[in-house]
Amino acid sequence: MAEHSAYWNAGKETRSREEREIEILALMQQQLRYAYEHLPFYRRHYDRAGFSPDKVTSIASFTELVPIITKQMLREDQAENPPFGSYLGSGPVDICRIHGSSGTSGKPTLYAISREDWDYISDVMAQAFYTSGVRPGDVVQLATVFSLFMGGWGSLLGIERLGATAFPIGAGETERQIELMWRVKSTVLITTPSYALHMLETARSMGLDPSTSPLRLGIFIGEPGSSIPGTRQALEAGWGIVVRDMATTSEMTPWGTNAECELGHGVHVMQDEVWTEVVAKDNSNRALPDGESGALVYTHLRRRSQPMIRFYSGDESHMTHEPCGCGRTYPRLPMGVYGRLDDMLLIRGANVYPSQVQRSLLSVPGTGVEFKIVLERQGALDKATVRVERDPAAKPDNPAEFDGELMNRIKRKLKNDTNINFEIEVLPPNSLERAISKAKRVDDRRPRFRP
């Protein structure tokens, strides 16, 4: 591959934090004024909170004074002001794309994106993929769902803008995915970690050695996983590729503003595009210092159609401003996004994330990558079971004895890491259903309303 610059935009990516934050504050103030003057949703929201944009005189005061918005608020506003809510900010003629995400009722929350913002999004997504190692000359296999959701479309947009060859095959038809990967000589794979692992198993079942595929790089989106050491190792060793993580959330499109560089030390946060804050879980107006884990709150600094200002994502992570050897001066989420706060499980009074269970399982030799947490109610108590597959590479002479010993090791590891006594079921390889998009790791059968 020909030599290319290390950066998409060197001046922007390597400038000092002080210089960048001067621009960020100006963009914050401009966006707040625009929202208050032109978007009725924000004017009502700010008036109810006793807030006005002129109160923001520093980045710290932005966090301390601006009230958050939530998905529920967006859904309710769209129900009252169909179809796009009173926070659109772009006339019908100017709308370039309509996308959406499903709500708890299954009725999608719609995103209307102006033509100007669509062009802007393409450049930011290109920078994100360039940061993660995609270059002109790559053939990028987009094994993502192309539907209302923005994930696949944002990826396609960025790859095309970057100048690489896009192969938007979508998700599903996995054997065909594998066959065409070799045929068109895809060099980059973009998909969820779960589906990439399923593709790995499928390739082996077809008699192929995935480590000899034409892939050199995998960029993983849509769910935690590629920042979990065991999952990353399985993907890197299985496919023989470099693994990179990327994510925010579809409401924040351009969602690729958290992108991992070639050094693999966590995702760089492109703060001059989407301002990202780590705040206390119990107080969204209190910023947390570097290293302290909290909730992620996101703000569009430049997007004008349906801008999100202090959007409470429910993602959890922590941030660092320690320098990165790549030369980019953006802060980083060194462990990526752990998971979503609304995915956190309460089991017999203890809190645990599915990604935490996954991290523990993958540290126990002999376990496969697929698992399911099953929660049931027995009398007054919760029963929590982890069903996990045996590693297909393990070929025990006595499977029952091997599985019994593995079960005990997993049980001890999960108790030590989560303080929860899980029941463990070890299953043969390929026992659990595979996902073509985001994996569903939890089957919660407990009554919705408890006595």
Coordinates of C-alpha atoms in Angstrom, one line a residue:
M1 CA 0.0 0.0 0.0
A2 CA 1.3 3.5 -0.9
E3 CA 2.6 5.8 1.8
H4 CA 0.0 8.1 3.3
S5 CA 0.0 10.9 5.9
A6 CA -0.3 9.8 9.5
Y7 CA -3.3 12.1 9.9
W8 CA -6.5 13.1 8.1
N9 CA -6.0 16.7 9.3
A10 CA -2.7 17.1 11.1
G11 CA -3.3 20.7 12.3
K12 CA -6.6 19.8 13.8
E13 CA -5.6 16.5 15.4
T14 CA -2.3 17.6 16.9
R15 CA -3.0 21.1 18.2
S16 CA -2.7 22.0 21.9
R17 CA -5.6 21.3 24.2
E18 CA -5.7 25.0 25.1
E19 CA -6.1 26.1 21.5
R20 CA -8.7 23.4 20.8
E21 CA -10.8 24.4 23.8
I22 CA -10.9 28.0 22.8
E23 CA -12.7 26.9 19.7
I24 CA -14.9 24.4 21.5
L25 CA -16.2 27.1 23.9
A26 CA -17.1 29.4 21.0
L27 CA -18.9 26.5 19.3
M28 CA -20.8 25.6 22.5
Q29 CA -22.0 29.2 22.9
Q30 CA -23.0 29.4 19.2
Q31 CA -24.9 26.1 19.4
L32 CA -26.7 27.1 22.5
R33 CA -27.8 30.4 21.1
Y34 CA -29.0 28.7 17.9
A35 CA -31.0 26.1 19.8
Y36 CA -32.6 28.6 22.1
E37 CA -33.6 31.0 19.3
H38 CA -34.6 28.5 16.6
L39 CA -35.6 25.2 18.2
P40 CA -38.7 25.3 20.4
F41 CA -37.8 22.0 22.2
Y42 CA -34.7 23.6 23.6
R43 CA -36.3 26.9 24.5
R44 CA -39.0 25.2 26.5
H45 CA -36.5 22.9 28.1
Y46 CA -34.1 25.7 29.1
D47 CA -36.9 28.0 30.3
R48 CA -38.2 25.3 32.6
A49 CA -34.8 24.8 34.1
G50 CA -34.2 28.6 34.5
F51 CA -31.2 28.4 32.1
S52 CA -30.2 30.8 29.4
P53 CA -27.3 30.5 27.0
D54 CA -25.6 33.7 28.1
K55 CA -24.8 32.0 31.4
V56 CA -22.2 29.8 29.8
T57 CA -18.9 31.6 30.0
S58 CA -16.6 28.6 30.2
I59 CA -16.5 24.9 29.5
A60 CA -16.9 24.2 33.2
S61 CA -20.0 26.3 33.3
F62 CA -21.4 24.4 30.3
T63 CA -21.3 21.2 32.3
E64 CA -22.5 22.8 35.6
L65 CA -25.5 24.8 34.1
V66 CA -26.8 23.2 30.9
P67 CA -29.5 20.6 31.6
I68 CA -29.2 17.2 29.9
I69 CA -31.6 15.7 27.4
T70 CA -32.6 12.0 27.2
K71 CA -34.0 9.6 24.7
Q72 CA -37.3 9.6 26.5
M73 CA -37.6 13.4 26.1
L74 CA -36.9 13.1 22.3
R75 CA -39.5 10.4 21.9
E76 CA -42.1 12.4 23.8
D77 CA -41.4 15.5 21.7
Q78 CA -41.7 13.6 18.5
A79 CA -45.1 12.2 19.7
E80 CA -46.3 15.7 20.4
N81 CA -44.7 17.3 17.3
P82 CA -44.6 14.6 14.5
P83 CA -42.8 13.4 12.7
F84 CA -39.4 14.9 13.7
G85 CA -40.1 16.8 16.9
S86 CA -39.6 20.5 17.6
Y87 CA -35.8 20.2 17.6
L88 CA -35.3 19.6 13.9
G89 CA -34.0 23.0 12.9
S90 CA -34.0 22.2 9.1
G91 CA -36.8 22.8 6.7
P92 CA -38.4 19.8 4.8
V93 CA -36.8 20.8 1.5
D94 CA -33.3 20.7 3.1
I95 CA -33.7 17.2 4.6
C96 CA -31.3 14.8 2.8
R97 CA -31.7 11.6 4.8
I98 CA -34.2 10.1 7.3
H99 CA -33.0 7.5 9.7
G100 CA -34.1 6.2 13.1
S101 CA -33.8 4.0 16.1
S102 CA -36.4 1.9 17.7
G103 CA -37.8 3.0 21.1
T104 CA -39.0 0.8 23.9
S105 CA -42.4 0.6 22.2
G106 CA -40.9 -0.4 18.9
K107 CA -41.9 3.0 17.4
P108 CA -38.8 4.5 15.9
T109 CA -37.4 7.8 16.9
L110 CA -36.7 9.5 13.6
Y111 CA -33.5 11.4 12.7
A112 CA -33.8 14.0 9.9
I113 CA -30.4 15.1 8.6
S114 CA -29.9 18.1 6.4
R115 CA -27.8 18.0 3.2
E116 CA -25.2 20.3 4.7
D117 CA -24.9 18.1 7.8
W118 CA -24.7 15.0 5.7
D119 CA -21.7 16.4 3.9
Y120 CA -20.2 17.4 7.3
I121 CA -20.8 13.9 8.8
S122 CA -19.0 12.3 5.9
D123 CA -15.8 14.2 6.6
V124 CA -15.8 13.5 10.3
M125 CA -16.5 9.8 9.7
A126 CA -13.6 9.7 7.2
Q127 CA -11.3 11.2 9.9
A128 CA -12.4 8.5 12.3
F129 CA -11.8 5.6 9.9
Y130 CA -8.5 7.2 8.9
T131 CA -7.5 7.4 12.6
S132 CA -8.2 3.7 12.9
G133 CA -6.0 2.8 10.0
V134 CA -8.2 2.7 6.8
R135 CA -6.4 4.2 3.8
P136 CA -7.2 4.8 0.1
G137 CA -6.6 1.6 -1.6
D138 CA -8.3 -0.5 1.0
V139 CA -11.3 -2.7 0.1
V140 CA -13.6 -2.3 3.1
Q141 CA -16.2 -5.0 3.7
L142 CA -19.2 -3.4 5.5
A143 CA -20.9 -6.4 7.2
T144 CA -23.3 -4.1 8.9
V145 CA -27.1 -3.8 9.0
F146 CA -28.4 -1.3 6.4
S147 CA -31.8 -0.2 7.7
L148 CA -33.2 2.8 9.6
F149 CA -30.2 2.6 11.9
M150 CA -27.2 4.9 11.2
G151 CA -24.3 2.5 11.9
G152 CA -23.9 1.0 8.5
W153 CA -24.8 4.2 6.6
G154 CA -22.3 6.3 8.6
S155 CA -19.6 3.7 7.9
L156 CA -20.4 3.7 4.2
L157 CA -20.4 7.5 4.1
G158 CA -17.0 7.8 5.8
I159 CA -15.3 5.1 3.7
E160 CA -16.5 6.7 0.5
R161 CA -15.3 10.1 1.6
L162 CA -11.9 8.7 2.6
G163 CA -11.4 7.3 -0.9
A164 CA -11.2 3.6 0.0
T165 CA -13.3 1.0 -2.0
A166 CA -16.6 0.3 -0.2
F167 CA -18.0 -3.2 -0.3
P168 CA -21.4 -2.7 1.4
I169 CA -22.5 -6.3 1.6
G170 CA -24.6 -5.9 4.7
A171 CA -25.1 -8.4 7.5
G172 CA -26.3 -12.0 7.1
E173 CA -25.7 -14.8 4.5
T174 CA -22.5 -15.5 6.3
E175 CA -21.1 -18.2 4.0
R176 CA -21.6 -15.8 1.1
Q177 CA -19.8 -13.1 3.2
I178 CA -16.8 -15.4 3.6
E179 CA -16.7 -16.5 0.0
L180 CA -16.9 -12.9 -1.3
M181 CA -14.3 -11.7 1.2
W182 CA -11.7 -13.9 -0.4
R183 CA -13.0 -13.2 -3.9
V184 CA -12.9 -9.4 -3.8
K185 CA -9.9 -9.5 -1.4
S186 CA -11.3 -7.3 1.3
T187 CA -8.6 -5.8 3.5
V188 CA -10.8 -4.2 6.2
L189 CA -13.8 -5.6 7.9
I190 CA -16.3 -3.3 9.7
T191 CA -19.0 -5.0 11.8
T192 CA -19.9 -5.9 15.4
P193 CA -17.5 -8.0 17.4
S194 CA -20.3 -10.7 17.8
Y195 CA -20.8 -11.0 14.1
A196 CA -17.1 -11.1 13.4
L197 CA -16.7 -14.1 15.8
H198 CA -19.6 -15.8 14.1
M199 CA -17.9 -15.2 10.7
L200 CA -14.8 -16.7 12.2
E201 CA -16.6 -19.9 13.1
T202 CA -18.3 -20.1 9.8
A203 CA -15.1 -19.8 7.9
R204 CA -13.6 -22.7 9.8
S205 CA -16.7 -24.8 9.2
M206 CA -16.2 -24.1 5.5
G207 CA -12.7 -25.6 5.7
L208 CA -10.9 -22.2 5.5
D209 CA -8.2 -20.9 7.7
P210 CA -9.4 -17.3 8.6
S211 CA -5.9 -16.2 9.5
T212 CA -5.0 -16.6 5.8
S213 CA -7.8 -14.2 4.7
P214 CA -7.0 -11.0 2.8
L215 CA -8.0 -9.0 5.9
R216 CA -5.4 -6.8 7.6
L217 CA -7.7 -4.7 9.8
G218 CA -11.0 -5.0 11.7
I219 CA -12.9 -2.0 13.0
F220 CA -15.7 -3.0 15.4
I221 CA -18.8 -1.0 16.2
G222 CA -22.2 -1.3 17.8
E223 CA -21.4 -3.0 21.1
P224 CA -18.7 -3.5 23.7
G225 CA -16.3 -6.3 22.9
S226 CA -13.3 -5.2 20.9
S227 CA -11.9 -3.4 23.9
I228 CA -12.3 -6.5 26.1
P229 CA -8.9 -8.3 26.0
G230 CA -10.3 -11.8 25.5
T231 CA -12.5 -10.8 22.7
R232 CA -9.8 -8.7 21.0
Q233 CA -7.4 -11.6 21.3
A234 CA -9.9 -14.1 19.8
L235 CA -10.5 -11.7 16.8
E236 CA -6.8 -10.9 16.3
A237 CA -5.6 -14.5 16.5
G238 CA -8.5 -15.9 14.6
W239 CA -8.5 -13.5 11.7
G240 CA -4.8 -12.6 11.8
I241 CA -5.7 -8.9 11.9
V242 CA -5.3 -5.7 13.8
V243 CA -8.4 -4.9 15.9
R244 CA -9.6 -1.4 16.5
D245 CA -12.6 -0.1 18.5
M246 CA -15.0 2.7 17.5
A247 CA -18.2 4.0 18.9
T248 CA -20.6 6.6 20.3
T249 CA -24.3 6.3 19.6
S250 CA -26.6 6.8 16.6
E251 CA -28.2 10.0 18.0
M252 CA -24.7 11.5 17.9
T253 CA -24.0 10.9 14.3
P254 CA -21.3 11.5 13.3
W255 CA -21.0 8.6 15.7
G256 CA -17.4 7.7 14.9
T257 CA -16.0 10.5 17.0
N258 CA -14.5 7.9 19.4
A259 CA -11.9 6.2 17.3
E260 CA -8.9 4.0 18.2
C261 CA -5.5 4.9 16.6
E262 CA -2.8 2.5 15.3
L263 CA -1.3 2.2 18.8
G264 CA -4.4 0.6 20.3
H265 CA -4.4 2.5 23.6
G266 CA -8.1 3.3 23.7
V267 CA -10.4 5.4 21.6
H268 CA -9.4 9.1 20.9
V269 CA -12.3 11.4 21.6
M270 CA -12.7 14.0 18.8
Q271 CA -13.8 16.8 21.2
D272 CA -13.9 19.5 18.6
E273 CA -16.7 17.7 16.8
V274 CA -18.8 16.0 19.5
W275 CA -18.0 17.4 23.0
T276 CA -17.8 14.4 25.3
E277 CA -18.1 14.6 29.1
V278 CA -17.7 12.0 31.9
V279 CA -20.1 13.0 34.6
A280 CA -21.3 11.5 37.9
K281 CA -23.9 8.9 37.5
D282 CA -26.1 10.6 40.1
N283 CA -25.4 14.2 39.0
S284 CA -25.1 14.9 35.3
N285 CA -23.9 18.5 36.1
R286 CA -20.8 17.3 37.9
A287 CA -17.8 16.6 35.8
L288 CA -15.5 13.7 36.9
P289 CA -11.7 13.9 36.9
D290 CA -9.5 11.7 34.6
G291 CA -9.6 8.1 35.6
E292 CA -12.9 8.2 37.4
S293 CA -15.7 6.1 35.8
G294 CA -19.0 7.8 35.0
A295 CA -21.7 8.4 32.5
L296 CA -20.9 9.8 29.0
V297 CA -22.8 13.0 27.9
Y298 CA -22.4 14.1 24.3
T299 CA -23.0 17.4 22.5
H300 CA -23.0 18.2 18.8
L301 CA -20.8 21.3 18.3
R302 CA -21.5 21.8 14.5
R303 CA -24.5 19.8 13.5
R304 CA -27.6 22.0 13.0
S305 CA -30.3 19.4 12.0
Q306 CA -31.6 17.8 15.2
P307 CA -28.5 18.8 17.3
M308 CA -28.1 17.0 20.5
I309 CA -26.9 19.3 23.4
R310 CA -25.8 17.4 26.5
F311 CA -27.4 14.1 25.4
Y312 CA -27.3 11.6 28.3
S313 CA -26.3 8.5 26.4
G314 CA -26.3 6.0 29.3
D315 CA -22.8 4.9 28.1
E316 CA -20.2 4.3 30.9
S317 CA -16.4 4.9 30.7
H318 CA -13.6 7.0 32.0
M319 CA -11.2 9.5 30.3
T320 CA -7.5 10.3 30.3
H321 CA -5.6 13.3 28.8
E322 CA -2.3 11.5 29.0
P323 CA -0.3 12.0 25.7
C324 CA -0.6 9.2 23.1
G325 CA 2.4 8.2 21.1
C326 CA 0.6 8.7 17.8
G327 CA 0.8 12.5 18.3
R328 CA -2.9 13.2 18.4
T329 CA -3.7 15.5 21.3
Y330 CA -7.3 14.4 21.8
P331 CA -8.2 12.8 25.1
R332 CA -8.9 9.0 25.2
L333 CA -11.3 6.5 26.7
P334 CA -8.5 4.0 27.5
M335 CA -10.9 1.1 27.9
G336 CA -13.4 2.2 25.3
V337 CA -17.1 2.1 26.4
Y338 CA -17.7 -0.6 29.0
G339 CA -21.4 -0.8 28.3
R340 CA -24.6 1.0 29.0
L341 CA -25.8 2.0 32.4
D342 CA -29.3 0.8 31.4
D343 CA -27.8 -2.6 30.6
M344 CA -26.5 -2.9 34.2
L345 CA -28.1 -5.8 35.9
L346 CA -29.2 -5.8 39.5
I347 CA -28.9 -9.4 40.8
R348 CA -29.6 -10.1 44.5
G349 CA -28.6 -6.5 45.4
A350 CA -25.3 -6.5 43.4
N351 CA -24.7 -4.6 40.1
V352 CA -23.0 -6.2 37.2
Y353 CA -22.7 -5.5 33.4
P354 CA -22.8 -8.2 30.8
S355 CA -19.5 -6.9 29.4
Q356 CA -18.0 -7.5 32.9
V357 CA -19.2 -11.1 32.8
Q358 CA -17.7 -11.5 29.3
R359 CA -14.4 -10.1 30.4
S360 CA -14.2 -12.6 33.3
L361 CA -15.3 -15.6 31.1
L362 CA -12.7 -14.9 28.5
S363 CA -9.9 -14.9 31.1
V364 CA -10.7 -18.6 32.0
P365 CA -8.9 -21.0 29.7
G366 CA -11.2 -23.5 28.0
T367 CA -14.2 -21.1 27.5
G368 CA -15.6 -20.1 24.1
V369 CA -16.6 -16.6 23.1
E370 CA -20.4 -17.2 23.2
F371 CA -22.4 -16.9 26.4
K372 CA -25.9 -16.0 27.7
I373 CA -27.0 -14.8 31.1
V374 CA -30.4 -16.2 32.2
L375 CA -32.1 -14.5 35.1
E376 CA -35.1 -16.1 36.7
R377 CA -37.2 -15.5 39.9
Q378 CA -37.4 -18.4 42.4
G379 CA -39.6 -17.5 45.3
A380 CA -38.1 -14.3 46.8
L381 CA -34.7 -14.7 45.2
D382 CA -33.1 -14.2 41.9
K383 CA -31.5 -17.2 40.1
A384 CA -28.7 -16.2 37.8
T385 CA -27.3 -18.7 35.3
V386 CA -24.4 -18.2 32.9
R387 CA -24.5 -20.5 29.9
V388 CA -21.2 -20.6 28.1
E389 CA -19.8 -22.7 25.3
R390 CA -16.6 -24.8 25.6
D391 CA -13.8 -23.5 23.5
P392 CA -14.0 -25.4 20.1
A393 CA -10.2 -25.7 20.1
A394 CA -10.5 -27.9 23.3
K395 CA -10.7 -31.6 22.3
P396 CA -11.0 -33.3 25.7
D397 CA -10.9 -37.1 26.0
N398 CA -13.5 -36.9 28.7
P399 CA -15.9 -34.0 27.9
A400 CA -18.0 -34.4 31.0
E401 CA -15.0 -34.3 33.3
F402 CA -13.5 -31.3 31.4
D403 CA -16.8 -29.4 31.5
G404 CA -17.2 -30.1 35.2
E405 CA -13.7 -28.7 36.0
L406 CA -14.3 -25.7 33.7
M407 CA -17.6 -25.0 35.4
N408 CA -16.0 -24.8 38.8
R409 CA -13.2 -22.5 37.5
I410 CA -15.8 -20.2 35.9
K411 CA -17.9 -20.1 39.0
R412 CA -14.9 -19.1 41.2
K413 CA -13.8 -16.5 38.7
L414 CA -17.2 -14.8 38.5
K415 CA -17.7 -14.9 42.2
N416 CA -14.4 -13.2 42.7
D417 CA -15.0 -10.6 40.0
T418 CA -18.7 -9.8 40.6
N419 CA -19.5 -11.0 44.1
I420 CA -22.4 -13.0 42.6
N421 CA -22.9 -16.7 42.9
F422 CA -23.8 -17.7 39.3
E423 CA -25.0 -21.1 38.3
I424 CA -22.8 -22.3 35.4
E425 CA -23.8 -24.4 32.4
V426 CA -21.0 -25.4 30.1
L427 CA -22.3 -26.2 26.6
P428 CA -20.7 -27.8 23.5
P429 CA -19.5 -25.5 20.8
N430 CA -22.1 -24.0 18.5
S431 CA -24.9 -24.5 21.0
L432 CA -26.0 -20.9 21.4
E433 CA -27.7 -18.8 18.7
R434 CA -25.3 -16.4 16.8
A435 CA -26.2 -12.8 16.1
I436 CA -25.8 -11.1 12.8
S437 CA -25.7 -7.7 14.5
K438 CA -25.7 -6.9 18.2
A439 CA -25.6 -9.9 20.4
K440 CA -28.3 -10.3 23.0
R441 CA -26.4 -11.5 26.0
V442 CA -29.2 -11.4 28.7
D443 CA -32.5 -13.3 28.9
D444 CA -34.2 -11.7 31.9
R445 CA -37.3 -13.8 32.7
R446 CA -37.9 -12.1 36.1
P447 CA -41.3 -10.5 36.6
R448 CA -41.3 -6.9 35.5
F449 CA -42.9 -5.7 38.8
R450 CA -41.7 -7.4 41.9
P451 CA -43.6 -7.6 45.1

